[in-house]
Short mmCIF file of N, CA and C in Angstrom, two decimals:
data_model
loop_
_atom_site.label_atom_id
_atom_site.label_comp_id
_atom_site.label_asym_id
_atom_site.label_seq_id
_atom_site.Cartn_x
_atom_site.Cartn_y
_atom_site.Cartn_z
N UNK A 1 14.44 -20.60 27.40
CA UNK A 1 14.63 -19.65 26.33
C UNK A 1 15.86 -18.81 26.61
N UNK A 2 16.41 -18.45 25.30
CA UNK A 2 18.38 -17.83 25.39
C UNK A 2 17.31 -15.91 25.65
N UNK A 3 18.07 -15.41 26.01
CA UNK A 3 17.85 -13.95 26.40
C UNK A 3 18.05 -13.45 24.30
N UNK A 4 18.79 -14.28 23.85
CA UNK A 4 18.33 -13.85 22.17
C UNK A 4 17.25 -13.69 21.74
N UNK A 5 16.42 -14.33 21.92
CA UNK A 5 14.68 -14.53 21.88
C UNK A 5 13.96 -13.27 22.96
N UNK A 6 14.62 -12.30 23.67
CA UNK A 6 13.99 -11.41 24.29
C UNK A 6 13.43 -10.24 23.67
N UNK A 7 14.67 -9.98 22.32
CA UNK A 7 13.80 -8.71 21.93
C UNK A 7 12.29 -8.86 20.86
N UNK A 8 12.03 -9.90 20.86
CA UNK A 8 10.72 -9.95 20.07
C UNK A 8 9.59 -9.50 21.32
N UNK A 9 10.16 -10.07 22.29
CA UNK A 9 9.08 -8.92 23.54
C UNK A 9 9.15 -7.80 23.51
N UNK A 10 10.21 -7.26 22.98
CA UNK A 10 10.21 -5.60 23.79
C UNK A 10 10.47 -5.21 21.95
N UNK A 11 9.18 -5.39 20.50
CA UNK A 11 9.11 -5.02 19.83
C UNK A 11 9.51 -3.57 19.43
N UNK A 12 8.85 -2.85 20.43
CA UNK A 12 9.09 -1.34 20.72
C UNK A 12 10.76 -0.81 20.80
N UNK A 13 11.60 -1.32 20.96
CA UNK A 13 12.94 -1.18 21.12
C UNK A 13 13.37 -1.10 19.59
N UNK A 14 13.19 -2.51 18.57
CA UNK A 14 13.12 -2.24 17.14
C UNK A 14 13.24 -0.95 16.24
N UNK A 15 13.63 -0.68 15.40
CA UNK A 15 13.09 0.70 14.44
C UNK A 15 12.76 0.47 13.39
N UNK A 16 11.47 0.55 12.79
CA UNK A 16 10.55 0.43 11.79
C UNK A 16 11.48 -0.61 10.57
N UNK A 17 12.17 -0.05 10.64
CA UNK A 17 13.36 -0.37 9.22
C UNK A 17 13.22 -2.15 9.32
N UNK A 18 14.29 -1.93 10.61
CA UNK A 18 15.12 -3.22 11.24
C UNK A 18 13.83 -3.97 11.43
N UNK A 19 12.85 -4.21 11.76
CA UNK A 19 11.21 -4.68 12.10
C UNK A 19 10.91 -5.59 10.84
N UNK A 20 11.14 -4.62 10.03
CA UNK A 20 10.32 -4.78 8.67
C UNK A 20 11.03 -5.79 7.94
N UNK A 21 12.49 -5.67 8.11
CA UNK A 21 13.73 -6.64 7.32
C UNK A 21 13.26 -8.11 8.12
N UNK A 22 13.28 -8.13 9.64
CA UNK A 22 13.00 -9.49 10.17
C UNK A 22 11.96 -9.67 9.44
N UNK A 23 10.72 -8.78 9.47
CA UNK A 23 9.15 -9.60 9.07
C UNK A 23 9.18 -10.06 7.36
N UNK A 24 10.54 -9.48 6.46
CA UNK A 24 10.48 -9.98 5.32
C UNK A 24 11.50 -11.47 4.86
N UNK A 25 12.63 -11.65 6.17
CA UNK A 25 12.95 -12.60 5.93
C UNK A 25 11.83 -14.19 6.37
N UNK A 26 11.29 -13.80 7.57
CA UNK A 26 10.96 -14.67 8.26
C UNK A 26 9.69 -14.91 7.19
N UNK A 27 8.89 -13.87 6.38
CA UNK A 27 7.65 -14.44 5.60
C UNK A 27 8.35 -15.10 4.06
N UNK A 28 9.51 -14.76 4.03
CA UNK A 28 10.25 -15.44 2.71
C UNK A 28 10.48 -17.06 2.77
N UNK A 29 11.02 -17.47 4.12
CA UNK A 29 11.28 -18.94 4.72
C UNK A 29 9.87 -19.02 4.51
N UNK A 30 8.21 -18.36 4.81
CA UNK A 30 6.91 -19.17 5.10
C UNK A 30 6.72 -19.20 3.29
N UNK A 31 7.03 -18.52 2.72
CA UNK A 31 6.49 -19.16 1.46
C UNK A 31 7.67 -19.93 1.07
N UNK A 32 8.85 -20.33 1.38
CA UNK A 32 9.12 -21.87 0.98
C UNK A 32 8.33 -22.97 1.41
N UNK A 33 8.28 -22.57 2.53
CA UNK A 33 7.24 -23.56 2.99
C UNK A 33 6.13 -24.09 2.36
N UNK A 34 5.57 -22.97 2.26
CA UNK A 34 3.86 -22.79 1.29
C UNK A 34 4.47 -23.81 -0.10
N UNK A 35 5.37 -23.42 -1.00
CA UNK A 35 5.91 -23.91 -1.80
C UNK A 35 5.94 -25.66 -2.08
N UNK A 36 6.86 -25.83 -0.79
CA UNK A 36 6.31 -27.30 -0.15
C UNK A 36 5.37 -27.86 -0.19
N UNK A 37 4.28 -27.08 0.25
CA UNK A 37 3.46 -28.10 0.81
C UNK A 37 2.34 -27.98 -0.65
N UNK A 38 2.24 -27.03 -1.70
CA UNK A 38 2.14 -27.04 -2.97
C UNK A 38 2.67 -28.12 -3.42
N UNK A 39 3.98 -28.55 -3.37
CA UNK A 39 4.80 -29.46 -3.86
C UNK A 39 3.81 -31.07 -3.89
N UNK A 40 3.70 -30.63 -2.33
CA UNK A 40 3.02 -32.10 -1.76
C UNK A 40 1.85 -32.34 -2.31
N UNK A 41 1.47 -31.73 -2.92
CA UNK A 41 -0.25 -31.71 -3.12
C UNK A 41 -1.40 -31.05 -1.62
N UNK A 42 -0.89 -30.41 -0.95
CA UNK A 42 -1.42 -29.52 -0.32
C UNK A 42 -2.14 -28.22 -0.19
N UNK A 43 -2.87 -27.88 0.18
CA UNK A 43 -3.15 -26.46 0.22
C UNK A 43 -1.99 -25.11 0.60
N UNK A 44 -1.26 -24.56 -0.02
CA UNK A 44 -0.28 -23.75 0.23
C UNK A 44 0.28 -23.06 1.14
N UNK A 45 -0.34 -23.17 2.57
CA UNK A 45 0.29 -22.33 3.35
C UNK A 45 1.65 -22.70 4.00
N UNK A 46 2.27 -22.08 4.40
CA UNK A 46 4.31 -22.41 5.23
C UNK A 46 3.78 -21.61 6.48
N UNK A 47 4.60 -21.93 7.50
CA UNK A 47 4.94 -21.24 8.74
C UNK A 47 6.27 -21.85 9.38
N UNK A 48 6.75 -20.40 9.49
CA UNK A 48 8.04 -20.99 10.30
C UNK A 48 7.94 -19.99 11.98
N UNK A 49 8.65 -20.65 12.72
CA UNK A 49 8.52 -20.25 14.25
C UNK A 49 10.17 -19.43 14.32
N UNK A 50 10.40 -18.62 13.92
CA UNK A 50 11.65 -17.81 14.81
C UNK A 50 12.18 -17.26 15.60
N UNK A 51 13.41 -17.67 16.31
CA UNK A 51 13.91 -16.10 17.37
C UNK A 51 14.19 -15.28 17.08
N UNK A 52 14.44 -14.51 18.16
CA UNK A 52 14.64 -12.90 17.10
C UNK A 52 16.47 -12.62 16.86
N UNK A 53 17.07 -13.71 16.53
CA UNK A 53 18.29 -14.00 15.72
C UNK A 53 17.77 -13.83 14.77
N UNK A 54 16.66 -14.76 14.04
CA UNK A 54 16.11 -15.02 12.82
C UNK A 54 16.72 -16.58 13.16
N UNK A 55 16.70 -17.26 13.41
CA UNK A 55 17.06 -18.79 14.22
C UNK A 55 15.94 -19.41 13.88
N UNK A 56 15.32 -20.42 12.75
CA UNK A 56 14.14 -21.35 12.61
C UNK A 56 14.10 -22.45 13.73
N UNK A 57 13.38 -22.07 14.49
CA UNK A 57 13.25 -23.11 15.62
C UNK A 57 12.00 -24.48 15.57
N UNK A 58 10.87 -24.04 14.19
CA UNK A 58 10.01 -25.04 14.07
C UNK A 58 9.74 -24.48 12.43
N UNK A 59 9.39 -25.67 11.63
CA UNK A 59 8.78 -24.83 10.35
C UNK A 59 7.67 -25.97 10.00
N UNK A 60 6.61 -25.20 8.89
CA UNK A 60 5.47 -26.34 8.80
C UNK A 60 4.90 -25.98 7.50
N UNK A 61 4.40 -27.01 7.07
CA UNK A 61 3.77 -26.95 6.32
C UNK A 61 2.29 -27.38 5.89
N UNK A 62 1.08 -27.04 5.58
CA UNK A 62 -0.24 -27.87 5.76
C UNK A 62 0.38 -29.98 5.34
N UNK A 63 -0.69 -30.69 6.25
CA UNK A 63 -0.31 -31.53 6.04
C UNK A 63 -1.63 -32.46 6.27
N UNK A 64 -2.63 -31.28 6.49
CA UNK A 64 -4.03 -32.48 6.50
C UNK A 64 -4.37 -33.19 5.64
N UNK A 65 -3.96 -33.67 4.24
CA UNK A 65 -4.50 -34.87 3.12
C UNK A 65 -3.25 -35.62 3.69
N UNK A 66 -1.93 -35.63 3.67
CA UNK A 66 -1.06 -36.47 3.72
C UNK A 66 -1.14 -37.60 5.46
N UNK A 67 -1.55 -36.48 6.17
CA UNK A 67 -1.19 -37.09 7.49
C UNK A 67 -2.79 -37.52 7.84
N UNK A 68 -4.29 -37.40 7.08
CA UNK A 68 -5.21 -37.52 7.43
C UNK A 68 -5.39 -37.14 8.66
N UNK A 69 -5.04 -35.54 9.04
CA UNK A 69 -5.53 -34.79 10.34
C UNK A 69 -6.17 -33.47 9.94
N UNK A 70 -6.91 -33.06 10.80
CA UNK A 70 -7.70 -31.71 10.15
C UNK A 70 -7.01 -30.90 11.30
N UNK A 71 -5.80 -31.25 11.99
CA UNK A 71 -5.12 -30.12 13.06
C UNK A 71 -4.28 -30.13 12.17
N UNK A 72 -3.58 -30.32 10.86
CA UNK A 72 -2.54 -30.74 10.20
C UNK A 72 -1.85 -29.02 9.91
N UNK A 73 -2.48 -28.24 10.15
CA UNK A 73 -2.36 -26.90 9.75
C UNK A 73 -0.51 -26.50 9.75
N UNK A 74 -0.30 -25.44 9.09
CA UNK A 74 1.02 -25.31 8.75
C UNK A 74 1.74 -24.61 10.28
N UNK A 75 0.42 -24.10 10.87
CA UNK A 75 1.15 -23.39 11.98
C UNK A 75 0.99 -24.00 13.25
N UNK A 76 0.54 -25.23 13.19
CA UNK A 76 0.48 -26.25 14.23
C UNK A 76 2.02 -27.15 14.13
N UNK A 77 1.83 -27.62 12.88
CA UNK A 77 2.96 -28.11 12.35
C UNK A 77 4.70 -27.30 13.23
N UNK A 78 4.21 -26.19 12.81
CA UNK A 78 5.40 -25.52 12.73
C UNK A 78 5.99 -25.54 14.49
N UNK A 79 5.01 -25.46 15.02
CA UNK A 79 4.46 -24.99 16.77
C UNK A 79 5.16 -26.00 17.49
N UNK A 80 4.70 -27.39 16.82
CA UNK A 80 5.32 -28.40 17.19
C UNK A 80 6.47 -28.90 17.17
N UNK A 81 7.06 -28.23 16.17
CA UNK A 81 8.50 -28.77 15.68
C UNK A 81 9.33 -27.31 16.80
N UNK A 82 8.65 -26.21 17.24
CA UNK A 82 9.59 -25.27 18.17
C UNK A 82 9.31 -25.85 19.25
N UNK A 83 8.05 -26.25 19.39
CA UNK A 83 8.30 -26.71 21.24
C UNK A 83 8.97 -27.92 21.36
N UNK A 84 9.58 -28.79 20.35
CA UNK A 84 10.24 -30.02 21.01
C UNK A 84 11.50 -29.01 20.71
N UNK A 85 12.44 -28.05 20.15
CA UNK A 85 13.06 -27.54 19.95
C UNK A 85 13.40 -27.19 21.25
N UNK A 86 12.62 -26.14 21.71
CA UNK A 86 12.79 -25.34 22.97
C UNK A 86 12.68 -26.61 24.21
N UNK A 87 12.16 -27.42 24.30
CA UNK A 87 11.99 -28.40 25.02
C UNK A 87 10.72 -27.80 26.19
N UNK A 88 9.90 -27.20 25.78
CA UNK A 88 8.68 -26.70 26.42
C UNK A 88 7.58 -25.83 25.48
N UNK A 89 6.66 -25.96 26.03
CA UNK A 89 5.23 -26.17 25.14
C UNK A 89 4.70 -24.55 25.23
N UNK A 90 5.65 -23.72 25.78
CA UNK A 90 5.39 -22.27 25.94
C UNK A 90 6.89 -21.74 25.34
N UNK A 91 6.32 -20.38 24.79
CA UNK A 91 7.43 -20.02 23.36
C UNK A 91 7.50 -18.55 23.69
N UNK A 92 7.52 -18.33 24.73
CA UNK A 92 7.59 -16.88 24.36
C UNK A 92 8.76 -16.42 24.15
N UNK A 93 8.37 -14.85 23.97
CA UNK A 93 9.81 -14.30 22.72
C UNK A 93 10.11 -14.93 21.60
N UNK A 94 9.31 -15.35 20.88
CA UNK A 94 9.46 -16.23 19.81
C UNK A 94 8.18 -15.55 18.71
N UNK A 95 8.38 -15.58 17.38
CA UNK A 95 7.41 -15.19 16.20
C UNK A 95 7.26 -16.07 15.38
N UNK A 96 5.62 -16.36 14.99
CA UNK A 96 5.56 -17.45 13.99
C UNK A 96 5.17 -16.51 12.95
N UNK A 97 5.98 -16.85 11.90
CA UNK A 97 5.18 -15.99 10.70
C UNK A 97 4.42 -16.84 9.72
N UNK A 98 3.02 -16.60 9.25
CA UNK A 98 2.68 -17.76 8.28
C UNK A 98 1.89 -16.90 7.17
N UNK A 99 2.16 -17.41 6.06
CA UNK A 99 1.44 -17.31 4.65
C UNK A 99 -0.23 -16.82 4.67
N UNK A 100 -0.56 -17.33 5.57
CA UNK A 100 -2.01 -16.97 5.84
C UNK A 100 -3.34 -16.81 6.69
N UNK A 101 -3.49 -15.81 7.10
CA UNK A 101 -4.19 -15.30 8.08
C UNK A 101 -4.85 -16.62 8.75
N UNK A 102 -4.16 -17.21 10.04
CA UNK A 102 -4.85 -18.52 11.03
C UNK A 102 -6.09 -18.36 11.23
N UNK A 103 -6.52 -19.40 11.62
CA UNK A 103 -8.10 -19.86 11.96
C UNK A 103 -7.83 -19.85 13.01
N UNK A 104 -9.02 -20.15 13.89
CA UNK A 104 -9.42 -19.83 14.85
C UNK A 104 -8.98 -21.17 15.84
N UNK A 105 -8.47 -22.42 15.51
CA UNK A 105 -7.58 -23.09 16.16
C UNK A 105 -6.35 -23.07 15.94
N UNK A 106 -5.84 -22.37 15.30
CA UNK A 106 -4.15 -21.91 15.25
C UNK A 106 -4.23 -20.37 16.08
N UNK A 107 -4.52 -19.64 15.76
CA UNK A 107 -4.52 -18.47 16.97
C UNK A 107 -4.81 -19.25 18.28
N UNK A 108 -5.43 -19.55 18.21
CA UNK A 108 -5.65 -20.42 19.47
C UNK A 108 -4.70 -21.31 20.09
N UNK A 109 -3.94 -21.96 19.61
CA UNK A 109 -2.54 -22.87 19.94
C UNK A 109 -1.46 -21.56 19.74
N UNK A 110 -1.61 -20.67 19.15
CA UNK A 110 -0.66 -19.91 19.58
C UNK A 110 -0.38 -18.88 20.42
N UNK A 111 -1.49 -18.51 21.12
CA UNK A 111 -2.27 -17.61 21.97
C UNK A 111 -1.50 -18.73 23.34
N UNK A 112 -2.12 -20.13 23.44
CA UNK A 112 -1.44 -20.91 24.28
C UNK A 112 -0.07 -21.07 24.63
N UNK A 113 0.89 -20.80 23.31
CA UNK A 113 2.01 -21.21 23.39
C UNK A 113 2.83 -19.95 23.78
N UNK A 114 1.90 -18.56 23.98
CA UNK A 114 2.62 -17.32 24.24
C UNK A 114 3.39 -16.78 23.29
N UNK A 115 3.42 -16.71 22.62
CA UNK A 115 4.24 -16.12 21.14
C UNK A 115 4.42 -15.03 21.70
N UNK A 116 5.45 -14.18 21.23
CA UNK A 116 5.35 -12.47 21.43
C UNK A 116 4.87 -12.24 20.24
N UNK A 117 5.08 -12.53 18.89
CA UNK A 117 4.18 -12.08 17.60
C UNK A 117 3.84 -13.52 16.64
N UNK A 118 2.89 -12.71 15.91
CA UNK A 118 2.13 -13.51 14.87
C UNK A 118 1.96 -12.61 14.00
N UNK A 119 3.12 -13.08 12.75
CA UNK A 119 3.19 -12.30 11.48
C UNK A 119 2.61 -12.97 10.54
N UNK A 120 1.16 -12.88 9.39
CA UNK A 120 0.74 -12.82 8.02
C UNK A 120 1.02 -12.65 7.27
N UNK A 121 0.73 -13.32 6.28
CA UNK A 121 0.61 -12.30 4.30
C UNK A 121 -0.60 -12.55 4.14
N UNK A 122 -1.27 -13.28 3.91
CA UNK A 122 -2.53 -12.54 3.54
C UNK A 122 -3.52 -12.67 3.96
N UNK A 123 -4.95 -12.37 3.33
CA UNK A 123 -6.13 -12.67 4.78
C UNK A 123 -7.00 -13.27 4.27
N UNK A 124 -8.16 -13.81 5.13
CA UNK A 124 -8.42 -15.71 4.61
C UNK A 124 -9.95 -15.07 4.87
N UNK A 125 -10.77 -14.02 3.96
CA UNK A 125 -12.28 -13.73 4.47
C UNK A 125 -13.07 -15.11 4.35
N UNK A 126 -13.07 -16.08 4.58
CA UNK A 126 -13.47 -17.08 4.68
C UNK A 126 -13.49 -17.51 6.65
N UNK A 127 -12.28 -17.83 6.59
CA UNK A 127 -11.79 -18.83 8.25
C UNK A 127 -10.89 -17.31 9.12
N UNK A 128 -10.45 -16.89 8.52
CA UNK A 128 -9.03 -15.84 9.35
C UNK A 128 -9.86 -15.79 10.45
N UNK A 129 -9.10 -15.54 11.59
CA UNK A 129 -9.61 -15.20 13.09
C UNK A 129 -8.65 -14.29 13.68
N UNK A 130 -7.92 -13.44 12.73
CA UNK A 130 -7.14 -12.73 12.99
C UNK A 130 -7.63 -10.65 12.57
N UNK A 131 -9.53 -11.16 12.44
CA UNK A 131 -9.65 -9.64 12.11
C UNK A 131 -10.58 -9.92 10.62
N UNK A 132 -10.46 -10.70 10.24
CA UNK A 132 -10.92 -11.18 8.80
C UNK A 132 -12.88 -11.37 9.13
N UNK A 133 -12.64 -12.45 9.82
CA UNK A 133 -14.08 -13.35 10.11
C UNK A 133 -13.97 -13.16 11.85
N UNK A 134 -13.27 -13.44 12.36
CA UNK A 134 -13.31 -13.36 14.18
C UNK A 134 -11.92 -12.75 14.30
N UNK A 135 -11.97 -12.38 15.40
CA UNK A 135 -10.78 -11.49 15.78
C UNK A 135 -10.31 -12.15 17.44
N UNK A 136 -9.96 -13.35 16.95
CA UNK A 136 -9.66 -14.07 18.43
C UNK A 136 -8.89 -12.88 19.32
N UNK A 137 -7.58 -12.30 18.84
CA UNK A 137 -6.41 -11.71 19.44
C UNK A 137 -7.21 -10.56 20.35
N UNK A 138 -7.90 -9.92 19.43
CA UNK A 138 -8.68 -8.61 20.25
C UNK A 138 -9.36 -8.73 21.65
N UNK A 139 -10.00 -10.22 21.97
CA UNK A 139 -10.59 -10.63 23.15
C UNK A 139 -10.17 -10.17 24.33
N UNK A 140 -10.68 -8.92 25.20
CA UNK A 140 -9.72 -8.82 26.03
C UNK A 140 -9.58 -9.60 27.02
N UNK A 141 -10.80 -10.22 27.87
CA UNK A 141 -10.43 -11.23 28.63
C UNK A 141 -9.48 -12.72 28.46
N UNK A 142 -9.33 -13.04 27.39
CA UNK A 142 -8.29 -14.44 27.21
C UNK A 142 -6.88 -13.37 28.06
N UNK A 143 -6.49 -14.57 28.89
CA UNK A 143 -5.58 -14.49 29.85
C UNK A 143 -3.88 -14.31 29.01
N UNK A 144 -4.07 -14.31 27.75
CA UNK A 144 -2.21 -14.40 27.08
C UNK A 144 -2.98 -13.27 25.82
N UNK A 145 -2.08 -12.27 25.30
CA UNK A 145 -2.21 -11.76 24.31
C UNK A 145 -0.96 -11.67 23.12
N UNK A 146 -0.81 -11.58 21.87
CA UNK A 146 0.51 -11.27 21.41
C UNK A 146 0.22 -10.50 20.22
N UNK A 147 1.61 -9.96 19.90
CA UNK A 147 1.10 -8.79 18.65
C UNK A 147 0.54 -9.23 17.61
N UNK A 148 0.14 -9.07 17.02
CA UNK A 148 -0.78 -10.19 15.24
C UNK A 148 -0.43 -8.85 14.17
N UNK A 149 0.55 -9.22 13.09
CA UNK A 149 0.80 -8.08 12.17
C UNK A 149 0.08 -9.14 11.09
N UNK A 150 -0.35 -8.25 10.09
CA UNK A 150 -0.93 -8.86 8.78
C UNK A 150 -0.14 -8.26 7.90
N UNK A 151 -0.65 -8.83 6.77
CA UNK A 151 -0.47 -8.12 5.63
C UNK A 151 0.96 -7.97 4.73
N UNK A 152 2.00 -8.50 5.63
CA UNK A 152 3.10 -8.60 5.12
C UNK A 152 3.63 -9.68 3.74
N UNK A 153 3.99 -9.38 2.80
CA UNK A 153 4.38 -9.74 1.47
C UNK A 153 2.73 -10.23 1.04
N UNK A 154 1.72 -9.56 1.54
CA UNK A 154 0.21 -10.28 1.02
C UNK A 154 -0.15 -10.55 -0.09
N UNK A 155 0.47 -9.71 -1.14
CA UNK A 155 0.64 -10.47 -2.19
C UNK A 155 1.17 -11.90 -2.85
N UNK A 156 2.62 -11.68 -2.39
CA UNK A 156 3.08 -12.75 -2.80
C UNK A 156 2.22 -14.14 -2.22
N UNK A 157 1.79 -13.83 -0.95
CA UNK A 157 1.20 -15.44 -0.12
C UNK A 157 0.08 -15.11 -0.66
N UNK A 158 -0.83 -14.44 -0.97
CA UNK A 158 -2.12 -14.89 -1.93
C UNK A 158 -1.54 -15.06 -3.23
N UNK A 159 -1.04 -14.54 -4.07
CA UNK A 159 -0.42 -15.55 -5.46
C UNK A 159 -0.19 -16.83 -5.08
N UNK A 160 0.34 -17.38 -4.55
CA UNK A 160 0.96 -18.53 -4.41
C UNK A 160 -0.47 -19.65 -4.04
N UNK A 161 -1.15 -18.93 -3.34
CA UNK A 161 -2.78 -19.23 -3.10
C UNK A 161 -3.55 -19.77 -4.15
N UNK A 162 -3.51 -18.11 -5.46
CA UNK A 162 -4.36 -18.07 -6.46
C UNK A 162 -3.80 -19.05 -7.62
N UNK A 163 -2.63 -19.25 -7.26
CA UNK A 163 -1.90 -20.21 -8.39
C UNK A 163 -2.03 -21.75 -8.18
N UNK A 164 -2.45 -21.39 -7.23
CA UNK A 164 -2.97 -23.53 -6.71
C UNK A 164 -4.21 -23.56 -7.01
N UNK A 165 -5.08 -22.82 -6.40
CA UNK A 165 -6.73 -23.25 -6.54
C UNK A 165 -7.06 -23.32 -8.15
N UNK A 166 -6.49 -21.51 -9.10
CA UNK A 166 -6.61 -21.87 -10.04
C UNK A 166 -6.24 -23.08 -10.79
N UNK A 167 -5.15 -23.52 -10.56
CA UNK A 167 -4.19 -24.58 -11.77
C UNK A 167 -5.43 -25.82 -11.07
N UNK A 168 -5.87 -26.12 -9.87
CA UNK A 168 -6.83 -27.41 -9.80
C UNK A 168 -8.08 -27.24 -10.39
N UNK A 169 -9.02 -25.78 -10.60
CA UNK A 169 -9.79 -25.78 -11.01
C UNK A 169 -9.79 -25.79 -12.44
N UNK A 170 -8.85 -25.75 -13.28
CA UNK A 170 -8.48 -25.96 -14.19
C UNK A 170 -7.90 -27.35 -14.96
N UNK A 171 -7.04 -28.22 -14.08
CA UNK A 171 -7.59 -29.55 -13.81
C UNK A 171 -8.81 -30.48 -13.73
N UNK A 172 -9.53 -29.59 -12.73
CA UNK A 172 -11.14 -30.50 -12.41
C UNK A 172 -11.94 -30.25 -13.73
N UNK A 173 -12.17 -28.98 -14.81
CA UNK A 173 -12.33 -28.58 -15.85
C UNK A 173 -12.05 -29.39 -17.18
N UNK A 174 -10.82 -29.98 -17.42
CA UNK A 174 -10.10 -30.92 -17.86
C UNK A 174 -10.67 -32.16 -17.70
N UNK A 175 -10.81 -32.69 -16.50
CA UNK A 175 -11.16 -33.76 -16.01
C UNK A 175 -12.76 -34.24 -16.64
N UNK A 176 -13.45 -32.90 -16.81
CA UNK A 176 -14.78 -33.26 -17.00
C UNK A 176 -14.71 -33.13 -18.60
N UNK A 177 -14.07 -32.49 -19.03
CA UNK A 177 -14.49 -32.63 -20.81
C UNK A 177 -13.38 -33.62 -21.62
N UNK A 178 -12.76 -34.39 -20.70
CA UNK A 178 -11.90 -35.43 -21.41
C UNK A 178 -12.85 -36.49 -21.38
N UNK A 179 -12.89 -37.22 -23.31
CA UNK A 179 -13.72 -38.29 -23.08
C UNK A 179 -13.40 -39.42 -22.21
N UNK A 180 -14.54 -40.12 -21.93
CA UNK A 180 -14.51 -41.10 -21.43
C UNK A 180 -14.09 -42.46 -21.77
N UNK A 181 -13.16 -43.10 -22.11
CA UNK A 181 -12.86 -44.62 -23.29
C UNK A 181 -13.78 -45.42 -23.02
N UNK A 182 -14.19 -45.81 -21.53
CA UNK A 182 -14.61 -46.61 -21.13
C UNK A 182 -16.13 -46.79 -21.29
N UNK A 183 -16.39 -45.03 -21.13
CA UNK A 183 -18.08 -44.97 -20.97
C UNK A 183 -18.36 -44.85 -23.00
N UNK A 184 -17.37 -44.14 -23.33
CA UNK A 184 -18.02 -44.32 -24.99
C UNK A 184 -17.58 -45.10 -26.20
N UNK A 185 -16.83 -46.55 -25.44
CA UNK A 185 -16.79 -47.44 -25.90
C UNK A 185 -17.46 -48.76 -26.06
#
């Protein structure tokens, strides 16, 4: 790792302002992402892995229908594409920001990979393990900790959410009151 990637450790050095500008570019790249993987016929979430240049070192997008994996997650995805980057499977000084509050095996691969932060938009009361449903990060005994901010552009990454599930349930709706040729012929 370049000593560029140091000040995401020493967050505290930052000033609120300058903090806030990284956490809005870096969640702007995760909803292209999200966008993407919308595109694909996916569930919407993006994550991208940055230094604290703002340097995309991994980006992802959900990919469990396409790749038939249920690790397919956007921030696994993303994890993977920084550690062949960095050429090692530990990231610290490095921030993944993603569209939506991780489950409890993405905190978990990223907890592994040492992140200095893990930036959100919105929160998943369903799966999140970021404070939502489990609060992996808070554990004090796990041996690696890193900062976990939420809530950033949470709007926009739940729109982008509410605009997929709706437009399919609205589809599946469709689907059921279009006649049948076959059956009422």
């Amino acid at each position: 790792m370049s000593d560029a990637n140091a000040p995401f450790s020493r967050v505290d050095a930052l000033n609120h302002e300058a903090l806030a500008a990284i956490d809005a570019r870096g969640m702007l790249q995760a909803l292209d992402m999200a966008r993407a993987a919308q595109a694909a016929g996916e569930v919407p979430v993006g994550a991208v892995v940055l230094d604290a240049s703002g340097a995309v070192l991994g980006r992802g997008f959900n990919r469990c229908i396409a790749d038939h994996d249920p690790t397919g997650h956007a921030e696994i995805v993303a994890l993977r594409e920084a550690a062949r980057a960095c050429g090692n499977y530990r990231l610290p000084g490095l921030a993944l920001y993603v569209t939506l509050e991780p489950c409890a095996m993405c905190i978990g691969a990223m907890l592994h990979a040492r992140l200095a932060r893990v930036v959100y938009g919105a929160t998943d009361p369903k799966t999140g393990a970021c404070g939502s449903v489990l609060d992996v990060p808070a554990i004090g005994v796990l041996n690696h900790h890193t900062t976990v901010v939420g809530g950033v552009m949470a709007d926009a990454c739940a729109g982008v959410l509410q605009s997929f599930f709706r437009d399919r349930r609205r589809a599946a709706r469709e689907r059921r009151i279009m006649p049948n040729p076959v059956a009422d012929g």
